[in-house]
Short mmCIF file of C-alpha atoms in Angstrom, two decimals:
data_model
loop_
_atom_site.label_atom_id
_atom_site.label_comp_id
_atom_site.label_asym_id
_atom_site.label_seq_id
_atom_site.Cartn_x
_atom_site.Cartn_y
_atom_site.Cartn_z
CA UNK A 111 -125.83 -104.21 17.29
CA UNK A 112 -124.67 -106.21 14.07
CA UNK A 113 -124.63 -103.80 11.17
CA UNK A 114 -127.22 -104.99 8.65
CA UNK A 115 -129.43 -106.39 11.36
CA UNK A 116 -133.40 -106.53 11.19
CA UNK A 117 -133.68 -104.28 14.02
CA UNK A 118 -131.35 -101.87 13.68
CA UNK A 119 -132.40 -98.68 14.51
CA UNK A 120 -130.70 -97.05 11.78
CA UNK A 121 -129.53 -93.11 11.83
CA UNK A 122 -131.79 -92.87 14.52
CA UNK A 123 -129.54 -94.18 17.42
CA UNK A 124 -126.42 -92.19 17.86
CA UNK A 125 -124.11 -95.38 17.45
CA UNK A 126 -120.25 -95.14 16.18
CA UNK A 127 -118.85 -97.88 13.98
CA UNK A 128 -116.77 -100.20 15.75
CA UNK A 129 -113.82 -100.78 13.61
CA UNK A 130 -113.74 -103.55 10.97
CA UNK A 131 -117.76 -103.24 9.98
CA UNK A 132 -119.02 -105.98 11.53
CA UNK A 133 -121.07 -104.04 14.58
CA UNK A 134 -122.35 -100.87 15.48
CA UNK A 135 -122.04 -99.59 19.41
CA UNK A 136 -124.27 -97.06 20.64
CA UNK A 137 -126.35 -96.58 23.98
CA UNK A 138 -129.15 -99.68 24.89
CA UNK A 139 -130.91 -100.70 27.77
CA UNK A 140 -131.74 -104.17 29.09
CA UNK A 141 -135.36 -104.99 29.33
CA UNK A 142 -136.84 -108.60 30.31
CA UNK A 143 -138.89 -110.07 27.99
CA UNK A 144 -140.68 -113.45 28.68
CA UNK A 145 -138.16 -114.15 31.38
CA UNK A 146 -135.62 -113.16 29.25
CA UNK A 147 -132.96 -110.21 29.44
CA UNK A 148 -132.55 -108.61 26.02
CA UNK A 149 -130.31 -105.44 25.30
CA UNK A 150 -132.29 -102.84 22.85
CA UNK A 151 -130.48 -100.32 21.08
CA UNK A 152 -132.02 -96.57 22.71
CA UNK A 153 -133.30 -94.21 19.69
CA UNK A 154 -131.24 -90.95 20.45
CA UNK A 155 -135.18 -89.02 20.23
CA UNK A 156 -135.92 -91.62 23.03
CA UNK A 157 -133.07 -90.42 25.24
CA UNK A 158 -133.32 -87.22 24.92
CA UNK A 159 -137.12 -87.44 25.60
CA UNK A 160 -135.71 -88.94 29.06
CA UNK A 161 -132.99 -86.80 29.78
CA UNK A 162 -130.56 -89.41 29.04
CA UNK A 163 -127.24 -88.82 26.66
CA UNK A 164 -127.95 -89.65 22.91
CA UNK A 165 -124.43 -91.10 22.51
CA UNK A 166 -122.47 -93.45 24.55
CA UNK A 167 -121.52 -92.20 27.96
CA UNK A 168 -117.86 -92.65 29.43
CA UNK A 169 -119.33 -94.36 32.19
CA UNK A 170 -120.92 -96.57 29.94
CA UNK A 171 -117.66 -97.48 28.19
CA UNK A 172 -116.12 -97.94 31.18
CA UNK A 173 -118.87 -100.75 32.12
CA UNK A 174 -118.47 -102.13 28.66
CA UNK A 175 -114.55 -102.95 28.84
CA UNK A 176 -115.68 -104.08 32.78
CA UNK A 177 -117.64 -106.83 31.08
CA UNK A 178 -115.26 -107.64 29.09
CA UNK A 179 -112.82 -108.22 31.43
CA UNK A 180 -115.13 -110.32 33.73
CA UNK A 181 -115.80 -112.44 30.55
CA UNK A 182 -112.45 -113.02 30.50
CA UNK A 183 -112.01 -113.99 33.84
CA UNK A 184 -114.86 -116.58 33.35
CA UNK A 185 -113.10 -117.59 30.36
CA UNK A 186 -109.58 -118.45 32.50
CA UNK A 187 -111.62 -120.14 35.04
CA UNK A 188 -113.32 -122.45 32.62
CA UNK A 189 -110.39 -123.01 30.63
CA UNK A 190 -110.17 -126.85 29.65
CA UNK A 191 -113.49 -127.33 30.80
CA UNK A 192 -116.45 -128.53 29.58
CA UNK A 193 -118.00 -125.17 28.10
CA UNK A 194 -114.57 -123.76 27.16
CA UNK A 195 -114.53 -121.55 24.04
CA UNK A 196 -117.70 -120.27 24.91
CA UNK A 197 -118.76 -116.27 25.13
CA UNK A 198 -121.84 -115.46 26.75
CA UNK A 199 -123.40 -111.93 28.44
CA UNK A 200 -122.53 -110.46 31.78
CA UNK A 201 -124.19 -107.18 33.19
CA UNK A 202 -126.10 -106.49 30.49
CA UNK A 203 -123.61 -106.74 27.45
CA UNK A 204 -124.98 -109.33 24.97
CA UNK A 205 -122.15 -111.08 23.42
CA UNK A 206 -121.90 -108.93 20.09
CA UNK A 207 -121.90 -106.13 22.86
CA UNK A 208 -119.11 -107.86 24.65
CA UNK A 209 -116.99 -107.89 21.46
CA UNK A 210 -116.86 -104.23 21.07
CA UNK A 211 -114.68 -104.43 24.67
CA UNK A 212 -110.79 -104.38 23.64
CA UNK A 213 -110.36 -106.44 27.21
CA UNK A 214 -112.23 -109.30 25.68
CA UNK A 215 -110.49 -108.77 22.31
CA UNK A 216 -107.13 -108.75 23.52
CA UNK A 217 -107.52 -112.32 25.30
CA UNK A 218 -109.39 -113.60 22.62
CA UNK A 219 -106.24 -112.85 20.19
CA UNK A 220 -103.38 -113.66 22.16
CA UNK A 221 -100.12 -115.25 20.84
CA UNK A 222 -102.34 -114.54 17.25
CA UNK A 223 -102.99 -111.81 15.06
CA UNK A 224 -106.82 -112.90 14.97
CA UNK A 225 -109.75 -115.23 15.85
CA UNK A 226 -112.93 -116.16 14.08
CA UNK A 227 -115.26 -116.28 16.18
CA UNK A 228 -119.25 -117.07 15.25
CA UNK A 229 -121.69 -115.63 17.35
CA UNK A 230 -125.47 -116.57 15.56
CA UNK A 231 -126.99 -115.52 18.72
CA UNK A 232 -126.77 -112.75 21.19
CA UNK A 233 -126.37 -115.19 24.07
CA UNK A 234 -123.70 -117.63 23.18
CA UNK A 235 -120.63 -117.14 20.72
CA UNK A 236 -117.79 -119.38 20.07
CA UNK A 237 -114.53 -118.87 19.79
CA UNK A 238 -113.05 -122.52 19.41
CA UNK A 239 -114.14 -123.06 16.18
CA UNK A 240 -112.53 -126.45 15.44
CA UNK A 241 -115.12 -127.65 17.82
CA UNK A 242 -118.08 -125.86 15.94
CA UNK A 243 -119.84 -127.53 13.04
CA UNK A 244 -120.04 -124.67 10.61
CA UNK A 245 -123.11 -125.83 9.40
CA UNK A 246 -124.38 -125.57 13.06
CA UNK A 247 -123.73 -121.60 13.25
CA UNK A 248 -125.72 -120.66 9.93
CA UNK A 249 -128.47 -123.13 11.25
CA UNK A 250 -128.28 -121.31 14.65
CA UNK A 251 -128.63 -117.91 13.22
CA UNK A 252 -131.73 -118.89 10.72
CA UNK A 253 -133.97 -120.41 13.54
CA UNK A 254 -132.96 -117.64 16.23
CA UNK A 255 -135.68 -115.18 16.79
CA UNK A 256 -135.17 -112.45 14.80
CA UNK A 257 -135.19 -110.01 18.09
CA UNK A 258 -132.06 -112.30 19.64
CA UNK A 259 -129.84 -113.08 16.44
CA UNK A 260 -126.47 -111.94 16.57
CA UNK A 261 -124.06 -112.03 13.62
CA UNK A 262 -125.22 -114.01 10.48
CA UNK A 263 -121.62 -115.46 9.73
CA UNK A 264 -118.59 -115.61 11.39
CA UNK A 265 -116.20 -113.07 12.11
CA UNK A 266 -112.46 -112.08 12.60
CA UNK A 267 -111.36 -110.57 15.66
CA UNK A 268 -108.37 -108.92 16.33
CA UNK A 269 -106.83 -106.31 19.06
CA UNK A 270 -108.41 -103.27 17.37
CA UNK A 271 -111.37 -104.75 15.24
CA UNK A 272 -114.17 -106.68 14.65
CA UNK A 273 -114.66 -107.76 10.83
CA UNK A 274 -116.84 -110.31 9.13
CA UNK A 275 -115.16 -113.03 7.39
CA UNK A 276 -114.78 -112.83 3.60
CA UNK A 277 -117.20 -114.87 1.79
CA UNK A 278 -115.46 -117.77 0.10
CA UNK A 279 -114.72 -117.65 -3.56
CA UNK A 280 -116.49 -119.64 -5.94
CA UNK A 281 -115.05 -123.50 -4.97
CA UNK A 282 -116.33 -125.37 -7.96
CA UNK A 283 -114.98 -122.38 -10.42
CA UNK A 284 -116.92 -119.45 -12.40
CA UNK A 285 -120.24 -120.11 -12.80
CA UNK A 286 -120.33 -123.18 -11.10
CA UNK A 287 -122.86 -124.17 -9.09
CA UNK A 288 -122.56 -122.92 -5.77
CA UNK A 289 -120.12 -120.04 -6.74
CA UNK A 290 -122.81 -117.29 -5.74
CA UNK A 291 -121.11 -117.23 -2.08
CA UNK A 292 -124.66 -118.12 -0.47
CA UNK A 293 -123.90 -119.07 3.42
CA UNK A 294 -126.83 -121.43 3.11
CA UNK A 295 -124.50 -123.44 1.15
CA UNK A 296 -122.54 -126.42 3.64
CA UNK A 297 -119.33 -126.12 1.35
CA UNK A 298 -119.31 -122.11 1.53
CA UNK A 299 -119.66 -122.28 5.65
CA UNK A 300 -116.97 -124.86 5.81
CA UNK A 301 -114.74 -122.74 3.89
CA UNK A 302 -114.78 -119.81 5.60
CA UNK A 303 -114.95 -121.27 9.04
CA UNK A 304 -111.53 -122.60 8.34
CA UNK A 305 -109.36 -119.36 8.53
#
């Protein structure tokens, strides 16, 4: 779950912090909703109401880097086709989800140190971001449903973390308009989509 999101559960789920600040990774389920799949974050007073483990399982973790490396391998096969650069779920991972597998991580950063990587939704994120208009991904994330948005801004993967990007500095200078590091602003976006 992003950290900071609308529907975080809060102290409430027994979640760790996935290193860098950018997410939060803790025990979910996958309901459908109006024909569509989406992961919810299980309250740890909800699963131990059921039985289930408050905190993440082994076996879950397990399945987790399993996505991830499936999402790679669908990531090889695509490669240079249309749709390349592209994340998207498998077996119940959302793509945030998917980000907290090192499998997925360590493809997404080889031959670099990191990757940006903009995921305004928790059913697509991209990874080629020349490709990406970065007005697009702070569009996508403001007219997402509030129960399916992902990460509000890009941000910068690499082997062990998941970070979000700085905010820009003030372009036009102190005081300047512009220079309150709002990602509604075009120049801002552009900015920061550019490391």
């Amino acid at each position: 779950m992003p950290r900071g999101a609308d529907r975080h559960p809060g102290s409430g789920w027994a979640a760790e912090p996935l290193l860098g600040g950018a997410l939060d990774l803790g025990p979910g389920v996958v309901v459908a909703h109006d024909g569509v799949e989406r992961t919810l974050p299980v309250p740890a007073a909800s699963a131990r109401a059921t039985g289930a483990a408050p905190a993440l399982t082994a076996q879950q973790r397990e399945h987790l880097e399993a996505m991830g490396a499936l999402a790679v391998q669908r990531l090889q096969r695509d490669a240079g086709a249309r749709g390349d650069g592209v994340l998207r779920p498998a077996g119940g991972c959302d793509v945030p989800t998917l980000l907290a597998a090192a499998s997925l991580r360590e493809h997404l950063v080889a031959g670099s140190v990191m990757r940006a990587v903009a995921v305004p939704d928790r059913t697509r994120g991209w990874f080629d971001l020349a490709r990406v208009d970065p007005a697009f991904v702070v569009a996508a994330w403001a007219v997402t449903d509030p129960a399916d948005r992902g990460l509000r801004r890009p941000v910068l993967v690499t082997r062990e973390e998941v970070a979000p990007a700085p905010t820009a500095p003030d372009l036009r200078g102190a005081g300047g308009a512009g220079g309150s590091g709002d990602w509604g602003s075009g120049d801002v976006a552009r900015a920061v989509l550019r490391l």
